[in-house]
Each structure stands twice: as structure tokens, then as C-alpha cells.
Amino acid sequence: MNKGIGKILKESRISSGISVKEISDLLVNKGYKASESTIYSWENENSQPTPGAFLVMCDAYGIKNILTTFGYNGYKEDGSIQLNMKEVDMVEKYRFISTNSPDGASVVDTVLDREYSIAEKLKSQKYNEDSSTSSPAATSVIPMRFLSYYQRMASAGSGEFLFPDIPTEVIPVPDTPLSRRADFVIGVNGRSMEDTYFDGDKVLVEKTQDVPVGKIGIFIRGSECFIKEAGEDRLISHNIDKKQYPDIIPDERRIDAIGIVLGKVGE
């Protein structure tokens, strides 16, 4: 523990009117090993609390700005990075997620990369604002949300096989009223829906088993997956070359709707 942190914890405890016994009981009830003698040891800087216990104490003592209170600037005297308690706690949580939920770690990585990119843009914009009276780039940061993405599995052709164990990834999409209705994103594979949707397009899909006539949906027939317009008696392709891209006419095989297409990602 850095010199002075124990003293600050003690002063903050006393200022908040909390006794050693009370903070000990609070921590023990939350699952931390924190006897009264342990609290004294932390305050005398003979040992240090875990990141979680530290944050609980800060909250109990009403410490709102931890970094300012404890004089932390993020770096050691030699210029190397020094993690604060909250950062250490985040690293420990990330390691736990990576070990027990690799997919979850992938989501965290995506969020971090996106937010880092946004922060870089904001920093650049601030620099431009400081250098100029106008900042046209200030509106370039777009809020995002995350949806599961099935890569190019909606066939705009003769059919794409769709299995329940197909791996998905989580991708960022612009946070719009349309995307908020979507349950997942699916990629278009083929040309039968041109000029409405093209090969490689990503479309927003809202889960439903009822796709009205005239609306475009995602349909499955056996293990095949299609993106088509719902017709009165068929699934309609939009490509005018009907010889190469015929409509899907129902036969003895069952066809089920799994969602309605809301539009392309980014619209």
C-alpha cells in the first residue's frame, strides 16, 4: 500500500463517525476477512486491504473521488503505470471472466476497443477546440449498442444451412430507434434480394414468427435459412432474374419465420 493511504482511511473513518467495530462488521457481512485488528493493521499501514474491501470502505466513508482523495495520478516516480485499487479490482475481474467465460471476455475487449477509439476522437476534438473557435468534428462520435451477429447466414440465393451451434460474435451497431428494436444481426449471403439487399449486407432482425405479407423476413426450411419477402403463397426474391433467383414455393417441407428484417445496420 502507498504511504499515507492507511492514514487517509483512518481519518476518513473518524470523520464519517464510523467505529472500527462497525466497519469490521460491515466488511465481514459482505464476505471479507476484516477483524478489528485487521482494520487497525490497514490503518497503520502494516498490511493492505483487498481492492474489494478498499472500495467498500471508501463507499462507507463517503469518499466520492477516490483518485483525488488518495493523491493518485496513475504513475510511479519512474514513470511506469501504477494501478489504483479500483483498477486492480477490474483486472482481477477480467482475469476471472477470461478464465470462466471466454465469450464474455471477447465482449469486454470489443467494448474497450470501441470506447478507446471514442476517447481518442474526443481527445482530438478537445485539442481542435483549444486550437480553433469551431469544431465541426464534435458531432462525429455516435453512441453504439451491441448485438449478436450471425455471419452471412441469411441466404439471398438457394439457401444457406443454419445450425443451432453456429458460432456468433457480438458487434457494435449505431444506437438508433431501429437498432433498439433488433434482437440480432444477420449477414446476407447471395444476390437474390438485389436491389434491396446485397451480398455482404448486415441486417437488423427482430424476432417474430409472424412476418406480414409484403415484409422481408428471415425464414428457415429444415436446415436452410433465407432472407425473402413474404408473399401470399411464396417467399419472393427481389432480383429480376427469376431464372437464376427463383421465388421459394412451399412444398411438403415446413417453412418457419424466425424474424422480420428492420433494415441495414447503420440506416
CSV table of C-alpha atoms in Angstrom, one decimal:
chain,number,residue,atom,x,y,z
A,1,MET,CA,0.0,0.0,0.0
A,2,ASN,CA,1.3,3.5,-0.8
A,3,LYS,CA,2.4,5.6,2.1
A,4,GLY,CA,-0.4,7.7,3.6
A,5,ILE,CA,-3.3,5.6,2.3
A,6,GLY,CA,-3.8,3.9,5.7
A,7,LYS,CA,-3.8,7.3,7.4
A,8,ILE,CA,-6.3,8.7,5.0
A,9,LEU,CA,-8.6,5.7,5.5
A,10,LYS,CA,-8.4,6.2,9.3
A,11,GLU,CA,-9.1,10.0,9.0
A,12,SER,CA,-12.0,9.3,6.7
A,13,ARG,CA,-13.4,6.7,9.0
A,14,ILE,CA,-13.2,9.0,12.0
A,15,SER,CA,-14.7,11.9,10.0
A,16,SER,CA,-17.6,9.8,9.0
A,17,GLY,CA,-18.3,8.7,12.6
A,18,ILE,CA,-17.8,5.0,11.9
A,19,SER,CA,-16.1,2.9,14.6
A,20,VAL,CA,-13.5,0.2,13.9
A,21,LYS,CA,-16.1,-2.4,15.0
A,22,GLU,CA,-18.8,-1.0,12.7
A,23,ILE,CA,-16.6,-1.1,9.6
A,24,SER,CA,-15.3,-4.5,10.6
A,25,ASP,CA,-18.8,-5.8,10.9
A,26,LEU,CA,-19.8,-4.3,7.5
A,27,LEU,CA,-16.9,-5.9,5.7
A,28,VAL,CA,-17.4,-9.3,7.4
A,29,ASN,CA,-21.1,-9.2,6.4
A,30,LYS,CA,-20.0,-8.7,2.8
A,31,GLY,CA,-17.7,-11.7,2.9
A,32,TYR,CA,-14.3,-10.0,3.6
A,33,LYS,CA,-11.9,-11.1,6.3
A,34,ALA,CA,-11.7,-8.0,8.3
A,35,SER,CA,-11.4,-8.3,12.0
A,36,GLU,CA,-10.9,-5.2,14.2
A,37,SER,CA,-7.2,-6.0,14.4
A,38,THR,CA,-7.1,-6.2,10.6
A,39,ILE,CA,-8.6,-2.8,10.3
A,40,TYR,CA,-6.0,-1.4,12.7
A,41,SER,CA,-3.3,-3.1,10.6
A,42,TRP,CA,-4.6,-1.5,7.4
A,43,GLU,CA,-4.8,2.0,9.1
A,44,ASN,CA,-1.3,1.7,10.5
A,45,GLU,CA,-0.1,0.6,7.0
A,46,ASN,CA,1.3,-2.8,8.2
A,47,SER,CA,-0.9,-4.5,5.6
A,48,GLN,CA,-3.4,-3.6,2.9
A,49,PRO,CA,-7.0,-4.4,2.2
A,50,THR,CA,-8.1,-6.2,-0.9
A,51,PRO,CA,-9.4,-4.0,-3.7
A,52,GLY,CA,-12.9,-5.0,-3.0
A,53,ALA,CA,-12.6,-4.2,0.7
A,54,PHE,CA,-11.0,-0.9,-0.1
A,55,LEU,CA,-13.9,0.1,-2.3
A,56,VAL,CA,-16.4,-0.9,0.4
A,57,MET,CA,-14.6,1.3,2.9
A,58,CYS,CA,-14.4,4.2,0.6
A,59,ASP,CA,-18.2,3.9,-0.1
A,60,ALA,CA,-18.9,3.7,3.7
A,61,TYR,CA,-16.8,6.7,4.5
A,62,GLY,CA,-18.4,8.8,1.7
A,63,ILE,CA,-15.3,9.1,-0.4
A,64,LYS,CA,-16.7,10.1,-3.8
A,65,ASN,CA,-13.4,10.9,-5.7
A,66,ILE,CA,-11.0,8.2,-4.7
A,67,LEU,CA,-8.2,9.3,-7.0
A,68,THR,CA,-8.2,12.9,-5.7
A,69,THR,CA,-8.6,11.8,-2.0
A,70,PHE,CA,-5.6,9.5,-2.2
A,71,GLY,CA,-3.4,11.7,-4.3
A,72,TYR,CA,-3.2,9.2,-7.2
A,73,ASN,CA,-2.0,10.3,-10.6
A,74,GLY,CA,-1.6,6.9,-12.2
A,75,TYR,CA,2.1,6.7,-12.4
A,76,LYS,CA,5.1,5.8,-10.2
A,77,GLU,CA,8.1,8.1,-9.8
A,78,ASP,CA,10.0,6.2,-12.5
A,79,GLY,CA,7.1,6.9,-15.0
A,80,SER,CA,5.7,3.3,-15.0
A,81,ILE,CA,2.0,2.7,-14.6
A,82,GLN,CA,0.6,2.3,-11.1
A,83,LEU,CA,-2.8,0.7,-10.7
A,84,ASN,CA,-5.2,2.0,-8.1
A,85,MET,CA,-7.4,-0.3,-6.1
A,86,LYS,CA,-10.4,0.0,-8.5
A,87,GLU,CA,-8.1,-0.8,-11.5
A,88,VAL,CA,-6.7,-3.8,-9.7
A,89,ASP,CA,-10.2,-5.0,-9.0
A,90,MET,CA,-11.1,-4.6,-12.7
A,91,VAL,CA,-8.0,-6.5,-13.7
A,92,GLU,CA,-8.9,-9.4,-11.3
A,93,LYS,CA,-12.5,-9.4,-12.6
A,94,TYR,CA,-11.2,-9.5,-16.2
A,95,ARG,CA,-8.9,-12.4,-15.5
A,96,PHE,CA,-11.8,-14.3,-13.9
A,97,ILE,CA,-14.1,-13.6,-16.9
A,98,SER,CA,-11.3,-14.7,-19.3
A,99,THR,CA,-10.9,-18.0,-17.5
A,100,ASN,CA,-14.6,-18.8,-17.0
A,101,SER,CA,-16.3,-17.0,-19.8
A,102,PRO,CA,-14.1,-16.5,-22.9
A,103,ASP,CA,-17.1,-15.1,-24.9
A,104,GLY,CA,-17.7,-12.6,-22.1
A,105,ALA,CA,-14.0,-11.5,-22.3
A,106,SER,CA,-14.5,-11.0,-26.1
A,107,VAL,CA,-17.4,-8.7,-25.3
A,108,VAL,CA,-15.3,-6.7,-22.8
A,109,ASP,CA,-12.5,-6.5,-25.4
A,110,THR,CA,-14.9,-5.1,-28.0
A,111,VAL,CA,-16.3,-2.5,-25.6
A,112,LEU,CA,-12.8,-1.4,-24.5
A,113,ASP,CA,-11.6,-1.1,-28.1
A,114,ARG,CA,-14.7,0.9,-29.1
A,115,GLU,CA,-14.5,3.2,-26.0
A,116,TYR,CA,-10.8,3.7,-26.5
A,117,SER,CA,-11.4,4.8,-30.1
A,118,ILE,CA,-14.2,7.2,-29.0
A,119,ALA,CA,-11.9,8.6,-26.3
A,120,GLU,CA,-9.2,9.2,-28.8
A,121,LYS,CA,-11.7,11.1,-31.0
A,122,LEU,CA,-12.9,13.2,-28.0
A,123,LYS,CA,-9.3,14.0,-27.1
A,124,SER,CA,-8.5,15.0,-30.7
A,125,GLN,CA,-11.7,17.2,-30.8
A,126,LYS,CA,-10.8,18.9,-27.5
A,127,TYR,CA,-7.3,19.6,-29.0
A,128,ASN,CA,-9.0,21.1,-32.1
A,129,GLU,CA,-11.4,23.1,-29.9
A,130,ASP,CA,-8.5,24.5,-28.0
A,131,SER,CA,-6.7,25.4,-31.3
A,132,SER,CA,-9.8,26.8,-33.1
A,133,THR,CA,-13.0,28.5,-32.3
A,134,SER,CA,-15.0,26.0,-34.3
A,135,SER,CA,-15.1,22.2,-34.0
A,136,PRO,CA,-17.2,20.6,-36.8
A,137,ALA,CA,-15.9,17.2,-35.8
A,138,ALA,CA,-17.7,17.4,-32.4
A,139,THR,CA,-20.7,15.5,-33.7
A,140,SER,CA,-18.8,12.6,-35.1
A,141,VAL,CA,-19.0,10.4,-32.1
A,142,ILE,CA,-22.0,8.1,-32.4
A,143,PRO,CA,-23.4,6.1,-29.5
A,144,MET,CA,-23.4,2.4,-30.0
A,145,ARG,CA,-25.0,-0.7,-28.7
A,146,PHE,CA,-24.1,-4.4,-29.1
A,147,LEU,CA,-26.0,-7.2,-30.8
A,148,SER,CA,-25.2,-10.8,-31.6
A,149,TYR,CA,-24.1,-11.3,-35.2
A,150,TYR,CA,-24.6,-14.4,-37.3
A,151,GLN,CA,-22.1,-14.0,-40.2
A,152,ARG,CA,-23.7,-14.2,-43.6
A,153,MET,CA,-26.2,-16.9,-42.8
A,154,ALA,CA,-29.3,-15.5,-44.4
A,155,SER,CA,-29.1,-16.7,-48.0
A,156,ALA,CA,-30.3,-14.4,-50.7
A,157,GLY,CA,-29.9,-17.4,-53.1
A,158,SER,CA,-30.8,-21.0,-53.0
A,159,GLY,CA,-30.5,-21.4,-49.2
A,160,GLU,CA,-27.8,-21.4,-46.5
A,161,PHE,CA,-27.5,-24.0,-43.9
A,162,LEU,CA,-28.3,-22.9,-40.4
A,163,PHE,CA,-27.3,-25.0,-37.4
A,164,PRO,CA,-28.1,-24.3,-33.7
A,165,ASP,CA,-24.4,-24.4,-32.8
A,166,ILE,CA,-23.3,-21.8,-35.3
A,167,PRO,CA,-20.8,-19.5,-33.6
A,168,THR,CA,-21.7,-15.9,-33.2
A,169,GLU,CA,-19.9,-12.8,-32.3
A,170,VAL,CA,-21.0,-9.5,-30.7
A,171,ILE,CA,-20.7,-6.4,-32.8
A,172,PRO,CA,-21.3,-2.7,-32.2
A,173,VAL,CA,-24.1,-1.1,-34.2
A,174,PRO,CA,-25.2,2.6,-34.1
A,175,ASP,CA,-27.7,3.1,-31.2
A,176,THR,CA,-30.8,4.2,-33.1
A,177,PRO,CA,-34.6,3.7,-32.6
A,178,LEU,CA,-34.4,1.0,-35.2
A,179,SER,CA,-31.5,-0.9,-33.8
A,180,ARG,CA,-33.1,-0.8,-30.3
A,181,ARG,CA,-35.9,-3.0,-31.7
A,182,ALA,CA,-33.5,-5.6,-33.1
A,183,ASP,CA,-32.7,-8.8,-31.4
A,184,PHE,CA,-29.7,-9.8,-33.6
A,185,VAL,CA,-27.8,-9.0,-36.8
A,186,ILE,CA,-27.5,-11.5,-39.6
A,187,GLY,CA,-25.4,-11.3,-42.7
A,188,VAL,CA,-26.8,-11.6,-46.3
A,189,ASN,CA,-25.3,-14.2,-48.5
A,190,GLY,CA,-26.2,-14.1,-52.2
A,191,ARG,CA,-27.8,-11.8,-54.7
A,192,SER,CA,-31.5,-12.9,-54.9
A,193,MET,CA,-32.6,-9.8,-52.9
A,194,GLU,CA,-30.9,-7.2,-55.0
A,195,ASP,CA,-31.5,-4.3,-55.3
A,196,THR,CA,-33.0,-4.2,-51.8
A,197,TYR,CA,-30.2,-6.1,-50.0
A,198,PHE,CA,-26.8,-7.1,-51.4
A,199,ASP,CA,-24.4,-9.8,-50.7
A,200,GLY,CA,-22.4,-9.0,-47.5
A,201,ASP,CA,-25.0,-6.6,-46.1
A,202,LYS,CA,-25.7,-6.8,-42.4
A,203,VAL,CA,-29.4,-6.6,-41.5
A,204,LEU,CA,-31.1,-5.9,-38.2
A,205,VAL,CA,-33.7,-8.6,-37.3
A,206,GLU,CA,-36.5,-8.5,-34.7
A,207,LYS,CA,-37.5,-12.0,-33.6
A,208,THR,CA,-41.1,-12.9,-34.6
A,209,GLN,CA,-42.9,-15.9,-36.1
A,210,ASP,CA,-45.3,-13.6,-37.9
A,211,VAL,CA,-43.9,-11.8,-40.9
A,212,PRO,CA,-46.8,-9.9,-42.7
A,213,VAL,CA,-47.2,-10.3,-46.4
A,214,GLY,CA,-45.1,-7.6,-48.2
A,215,LYS,CA,-42.5,-7.5,-45.4
A,216,ILE,CA,-39.0,-9.0,-45.6
A,217,GLY,CA,-38.1,-11.7,-43.1
A,218,ILE,CA,-35.7,-14.4,-42.2
A,219,PHE,CA,-37.1,-17.9,-42.8
A,220,ILE,CA,-35.9,-21.4,-42.2
A,221,ARG,CA,-36.8,-24.6,-44.1
A,222,GLY,CA,-35.2,-27.6,-42.5
A,223,SER,CA,-31.6,-26.5,-42.0
A,224,GLU,CA,-31.7,-23.8,-44.8
A,225,CYS,CA,-32.0,-20.1,-44.0
A,226,PHE,CA,-33.4,-17.5,-46.3
A,227,ILE,CA,-33.9,-13.7,-46.4
A,228,LYS,CA,-37.1,-13.2,-48.6
A,229,GLU,CA,-40.2,-11.1,-48.9
A,230,ALA,CA,-43.3,-12.8,-47.5
A,231,GLY,CA,-45.8,-13.4,-50.3
A,232,GLU,CA,-49.3,-14.7,-50.3
A,233,ASP,CA,-48.2,-18.2,-51.5
A,234,ARG,CA,-44.4,-18.0,-51.6
A,235,LEU,CA,-41.2,-16.3,-50.5
A,236,ILE,CA,-40.3,-13.7,-53.0
A,237,SER,CA,-36.9,-12.9,-54.4
A,238,HIS,CA,-36.3,-9.3,-55.4
A,239,ASN,CA,-33.7,-9.9,-58.1
A,240,ILE,CA,-35.4,-9.6,-61.5
A,241,ASP,CA,-33.5,-12.7,-62.8
A,242,LYS,CA,-36.1,-15.2,-61.7
A,243,LYS,CA,-34.5,-18.0,-63.6
A,244,GLN,CA,-31.3,-17.8,-61.5
A,245,TYR,CA,-33.0,-16.5,-58.4
A,246,PRO,CA,-36.5,-18.1,-58.3
A,247,ASP,CA,-39.1,-17.5,-55.6
A,248,ILE,CA,-39.4,-20.1,-52.9
A,249,ILE,CA,-42.6,-22.0,-53.4
A,250,PRO,CA,-43.8,-24.1,-50.3
A,251,ASP,CA,-43.8,-27.8,-50.7
A,252,GLU,CA,-44.1,-30.6,-48.1
A,253,ARG,CA,-41.2,-29.2,-46.2
A,254,ARG,CA,-42.1,-26.8,-43.4
A,255,ILE,CA,-41.1,-23.2,-43.6
A,256,ASP,CA,-40.9,-21.1,-40.4
A,257,ALA,CA,-40.3,-17.4,-39.9
A,258,ILE,CA,-37.7,-16.5,-37.3
A,259,GLY,CA,-37.7,-12.7,-37.6
A,260,ILE,CA,-38.6,-9.6,-39.5
A,261,VAL,CA,-35.9,-7.6,-41.2
A,262,LEU,CA,-35.9,-4.0,-39.9
A,263,GLY,CA,-33.2,-2.6,-42.2
A,264,LYS,CA,-29.5,-2.5,-42.7
A,265,VAL,CA,-27.1,-1.8,-39.9
A,266,GLY,CA,-26.4,1.9,-39.9
A,267,GLU,CA,-29.7,3.0,-41.5
